[in-house]
Amino acid sequence: MEQTTEAEFDAQFNVNVKGHYFTLQRLLPYLADGSSVLFTSSASATAATLNTSVYAATKAALNKIAQVAANELAGRKIRVNVISPGPVATELVLAAPEEVLNNFASSTALQRLGQPEELARAILFLASDDASFVTGTELLVDGGWTNYAYK
């Protein structure tokens, strides 16, 4: 917190909160009744990890916006949900040093990084009719990262 500038704070909120909010607002006239909206957040919104105060706050704000939107759009049968990944083996993550990768993996209850395909299946579920009674929900796809006691 001590090193975060106001410009960095504003930049993160502009991308992670304002960007999502106004994108949804502008899409509303084009969404058919019964549509599904899915925000990508982060398990950091639930965890209280060191050195992530602004990022975590933006993701928590996004999650709350999704919950309110789910209520506001329920009359149109539009479902709004959130997917919150934990450590996933993306190209960016895999470029990190092996020590960092091992730390990420060992910080999850399942002791490994998630695979992009696992995240994709969770996204497909929330977007599908199989989740027709799910709205205003955050689905943590984090291998137990947010509740693992031995981080």
PDB file of C-alpha atoms in Angstrom, residues 21-151:
ATOM      1  CA  TYR A  21     -19.361  -1.783 -15.662  1.00  0.00           C
ATOM      2  CA  PHE A  22     -19.705   0.404 -18.728  1.00  0.00           C
ATOM      3  CA  THR A  23     -19.194  -2.463 -21.155  1.00  0.00           C
ATOM      4  CA  LEU A  24     -22.158  -4.254 -19.596  1.00  0.00           C
ATOM      5  CA  GLN A  25     -24.172  -1.037 -19.570  1.00  0.00           C
ATOM      6  CA  ARG A  26     -23.603  -0.533 -23.287  1.00  0.00           C
ATOM      7  CA  LEU A  27     -24.371  -4.167 -24.108  1.00  0.00           C
ATOM      8  CA  LEU A  28     -27.685  -4.253 -22.228  1.00  0.00           C
ATOM      9  CA  PRO A  29     -29.827  -3.087 -25.170  1.00  0.00           C
ATOM     10  CA  TYR A  30     -28.383  -5.902 -27.295  1.00  0.00           C
ATOM     11  CA  LEU A  31     -28.704  -8.745 -24.787  1.00  0.00           C
ATOM     12  CA  ALA A  32     -31.644 -11.014 -25.435  1.00  0.00           C
ATOM     13  CA  ASP A  33     -33.882 -11.909 -22.539  1.00  0.00           C
ATOM     14  CA  GLY A  34     -32.524 -15.100 -21.012  1.00  0.00           C
ATOM     15  CA  SER A  35     -28.904 -14.269 -21.821  1.00  0.00           C
ATOM     16  CA  SER A  36     -25.979 -15.132 -19.601  1.00  0.00           C
ATOM     17  CA  VAL A  37     -23.329 -12.594 -18.609  1.00  0.00           C
ATOM     18  CA  LEU A  38     -20.075 -13.768 -17.101  1.00  0.00           C
ATOM     19  CA  PHE A  39     -17.444 -11.565 -15.491  1.00  0.00           C
ATOM     20  CA  THR A  40     -13.906 -12.823 -14.998  1.00  0.00           C
ATOM     21  CA  SER A  41     -12.687 -11.795 -11.580  1.00  0.00           C
ATOM     22  CA  SER A  42      -9.987 -13.355  -9.419  1.00  0.00           C
ATOM     23  CA  ALA A  43      -9.696 -15.472  -6.313  1.00  0.00           C
ATOM     24  CA  SER A  44      -7.804 -12.455  -4.988  1.00  0.00           C
ATOM     25  CA  ALA A  45     -11.193 -10.818  -4.397  1.00  0.00           C
ATOM     26  CA  THR A  46     -11.809 -13.368  -1.643  1.00  0.00           C
ATOM     27  CA  ALA A  47      -8.281 -13.784  -0.296  1.00  0.00           C
ATOM     28  CA  ALA A  48      -6.332 -11.159   1.637  1.00  0.00           C
ATOM     29  CA  THR A  49      -2.960 -11.683   0.004  1.00  0.00           C
ATOM     30  CA  LEU A  50      -0.111  -9.318   0.783  1.00  0.00           C
ATOM     31  CA  ASN A  51       0.715  -6.626  -1.784  1.00  0.00           C
ATOM     32  CA  THR A  52      -2.579  -6.959  -3.674  1.00  0.00           C
ATOM     33  CA  SER A  53      -4.743  -4.333  -1.952  1.00  0.00           C
ATOM     34  CA  VAL A  54      -5.782  -2.364  -5.039  1.00  0.00           C
ATOM     35  CA  TYR A  55      -6.072  -5.374  -7.353  1.00  0.00           C
ATOM     36  CA  ALA A  56      -8.086  -7.322  -4.769  1.00  0.00           C
ATOM     37  CA  ALA A  57     -10.323  -4.311  -4.149  1.00  0.00           C
ATOM     38  CA  THR A  58     -11.059  -3.954  -7.872  1.00  0.00           C
ATOM     39  CA  LYS A  59     -12.016  -7.603  -8.147  1.00  0.00           C
ATOM     40  CA  ALA A  60     -14.203  -7.432  -5.025  1.00  0.00           C
ATOM     41  CA  ALA A  61     -15.950  -4.373  -6.487  1.00  0.00           C
ATOM     42  CA  LEU A  62     -16.505  -6.239  -9.750  1.00  0.00           C
ATOM     43  CA  ASN A  63     -18.033  -9.166  -7.849  1.00  0.00           C
ATOM     44  CA  LYS A  64     -20.471  -6.850  -6.076  1.00  0.00           C
ATOM     45  CA  ILE A  65     -21.423  -5.155  -9.358  1.00  0.00           C
ATOM     46  CA  ALA A  66     -22.192  -8.599 -10.785  1.00  0.00           C
ATOM     47  CA  GLN A  67     -24.428  -9.456  -7.817  1.00  0.00           C
ATOM     48  CA  VAL A  68     -26.378  -6.213  -8.135  1.00  0.00           C
ATOM     49  CA  ALA A  69     -26.628  -6.621 -11.914  1.00  0.00           C
ATOM     50  CA  ALA A  70     -27.984 -10.145 -11.394  1.00  0.00           C
ATOM     51  CA  ASN A  71     -30.806  -8.671  -9.314  1.00  0.00           C
ATOM     52  CA  GLU A  72     -31.438  -5.755 -11.667  1.00  0.00           C
ATOM     53  CA  LEU A  73     -31.544  -7.986 -14.754  1.00  0.00           C
ATOM     54  CA  ALA A  74     -33.508 -10.862 -13.234  1.00  0.00           C
ATOM     55  CA  GLY A  75     -36.746  -9.463 -14.664  1.00  0.00           C
ATOM     56  CA  ARG A  76     -35.320 -10.074 -18.137  1.00  0.00           C
ATOM     57  CA  LYS A  77     -34.153 -13.555 -17.076  1.00  0.00           C
ATOM     58  CA  ILE A  78     -30.559 -12.455 -17.697  1.00  0.00           C
ATOM     59  CA  ARG A  79     -28.172 -14.333 -15.441  1.00  0.00           C
ATOM     60  CA  VAL A  80     -24.995 -12.596 -14.248  1.00  0.00           C
ATOM     61  CA  ASN A  81     -22.226 -14.633 -12.656  1.00  0.00           C
ATOM     62  CA  VAL A  82     -18.545 -14.384 -11.841  1.00  0.00           C
ATOM     63  CA  ILE A  83     -15.713 -16.823 -12.481  1.00  0.00           C
ATOM     64  CA  SER A  84     -12.738 -16.314 -10.148  1.00  0.00           C
ATOM     65  CA  PRO A  85      -9.606 -18.213 -11.104  1.00  0.00           C
ATOM     66  CA  GLY A  86      -6.720 -18.884  -8.792  1.00  0.00           C
ATOM     67  CA  PRO A  87      -3.233 -19.818 -10.009  1.00  0.00           C
ATOM     68  CA  VAL A  88      -3.659 -21.098 -13.576  1.00  0.00           C
ATOM     69  CA  ALA A  89      -0.924 -22.323 -15.916  1.00  0.00           C
ATOM     70  CA  THR A  90      -1.294 -19.559 -18.468  1.00  0.00           C
ATOM     71  CA  GLU A  91       1.467 -18.509 -20.834  1.00  0.00           C
ATOM     72  CA  LEU A  92       2.280 -15.547 -18.585  1.00  0.00           C
ATOM     73  CA  VAL A  93       2.453 -17.651 -15.424  1.00  0.00           C
ATOM     74  CA  LEU A  94       4.540 -20.371 -17.084  1.00  0.00           C
ATOM     75  CA  ALA A  95       7.105 -17.729 -18.069  1.00  0.00           C
ATOM     76  CA  ALA A  96       7.887 -17.201 -14.377  1.00  0.00           C
ATOM     77  CA  PRO A  97      10.944 -18.790 -12.757  1.00  0.00           C
ATOM     78  CA  GLU A  98      10.497 -22.367 -11.534  1.00  0.00           C
ATOM     79  CA  GLU A  99      10.670 -21.223  -7.913  1.00  0.00           C
ATOM     80  CA  VAL A 100       7.670 -18.951  -8.492  1.00  0.00           C
ATOM     81  CA  LEU A 101       5.742 -21.745 -10.226  1.00  0.00           C
ATOM     82  CA  ASN A 102       6.447 -24.099  -7.328  1.00  0.00           C
ATOM     83  CA  ASN A 103       5.290 -21.436  -4.879  1.00  0.00           C
ATOM     84  CA  PHE A 104       2.052 -20.922  -6.819  1.00  0.00           C
ATOM     85  CA  ALA A 105       1.403 -24.668  -6.969  1.00  0.00           C
ATOM     86  CA  SER A 106       2.172 -25.254  -3.295  1.00  0.00           C
ATOM     87  CA  SER A 107      -0.191 -22.426  -2.291  1.00  0.00           C
ATOM     88  CA  THR A 108      -3.219 -24.450  -3.430  1.00  0.00           C
ATOM     89  CA  ALA A 109      -4.847 -27.286  -1.533  1.00  0.00           C
ATOM     90  CA  LEU A 110      -4.503 -29.464  -4.648  1.00  0.00           C
ATOM     91  CA  GLN A 111      -0.760 -28.647  -4.817  1.00  0.00           C
ATOM     92  CA  ARG A 112      -0.769 -27.747  -8.499  1.00  0.00           C
ATOM     93  CA  LEU A 113      -1.619 -25.029 -10.957  1.00  0.00           C
ATOM     94  CA  GLY A 114      -4.973 -25.118 -12.660  1.00  0.00           C
ATOM     95  CA  GLN A 115      -5.094 -25.795 -16.360  1.00  0.00           C
ATOM     96  CA  PRO A 116      -6.756 -23.359 -18.777  1.00  0.00           C
ATOM     97  CA  GLU A 117      -9.050 -26.183 -19.919  1.00  0.00           C
ATOM     98  CA  GLU A 118     -10.359 -26.586 -16.362  1.00  0.00           C
ATOM     99  CA  LEU A 119     -11.218 -22.915 -16.220  1.00  0.00           C
ATOM    100  CA  ALA A 120     -12.851 -23.117 -19.663  1.00  0.00           C
ATOM    101  CA  ARG A 121     -15.130 -25.961 -18.522  1.00  0.00           C
ATOM    102  CA  ALA A 122     -16.284 -23.916 -15.527  1.00  0.00           C
ATOM    103  CA  ILE A 123     -16.964 -20.933 -17.799  1.00  0.00           C
ATOM    104  CA  LEU A 124     -18.917 -23.099 -20.224  1.00  0.00           C
ATOM    105  CA  PHE A 125     -21.002 -24.444 -17.354  1.00  0.00           C
ATOM    106  CA  LEU A 126     -21.962 -20.977 -16.092  1.00  0.00           C
ATOM    107  CA  ALA A 127     -22.772 -19.799 -19.611  1.00  0.00           C
ATOM    108  CA  SER A 128     -24.860 -22.880 -20.414  1.00  0.00           C
ATOM    109  CA  ASP A 129     -28.444 -23.828 -19.711  1.00  0.00           C
ATOM    110  CA  ASP A 130     -27.066 -26.331 -17.183  1.00  0.00           C
ATOM    111  CA  ALA A 131     -26.635 -23.277 -14.922  1.00  0.00           C
ATOM    112  CA  SER A 132     -30.113 -21.906 -15.648  1.00  0.00           C
ATOM    113  CA  PHE A 133     -30.857 -21.476 -11.915  1.00  0.00           C
ATOM    114  CA  VAL A 134     -27.493 -19.867 -11.084  1.00  0.00           C
ATOM    115  CA  THR A 135     -27.234 -16.088 -10.932  1.00  0.00           C
ATOM    116  CA  GLY A 136     -25.363 -13.604  -8.773  1.00  0.00           C
ATOM    117  CA  THR A 137     -22.825 -16.287  -7.922  1.00  0.00           C
ATOM    118  CA  GLU A 138     -19.052 -16.316  -7.814  1.00  0.00           C
ATOM    119  CA  LEU A 139     -17.500 -19.625  -8.806  1.00  0.00           C
ATOM    120  CA  LEU A 140     -13.999 -19.985  -7.383  1.00  0.00           C
ATOM    121  CA  VAL A 141     -11.863 -22.155  -9.653  1.00  0.00           C
ATOM    122  CA  ASP A 142      -8.739 -21.989  -7.548  1.00  0.00           C
ATOM    123  CA  GLY A 143      -7.714 -25.489  -6.473  1.00  0.00           C
ATOM    124  CA  GLY A 144      -8.550 -24.484  -2.912  1.00  0.00           C
ATOM    125  CA  TRP A 145      -6.143 -21.508  -2.964  1.00  0.00           C
ATOM    126  CA  THR A 146      -8.443 -19.163  -1.030  1.00  0.00           C
ATOM    127  CA  ASN A 147      -9.023 -21.556   1.831  1.00  0.00           C
ATOM    128  CA  TYR A 148      -5.749 -23.492   1.986  1.00  0.00           C
ATOM    129  CA  ALA A 149      -4.314 -23.170   5.471  1.00  0.00           C
ATOM    130  CA  TYR A 150      -0.670 -23.939   4.655  1.00  0.00           C
ATOM    131  CA  LYS A 151       0.176 -21.108   2.257  1.00  0.00           C
TER     132      LYS A 151
END
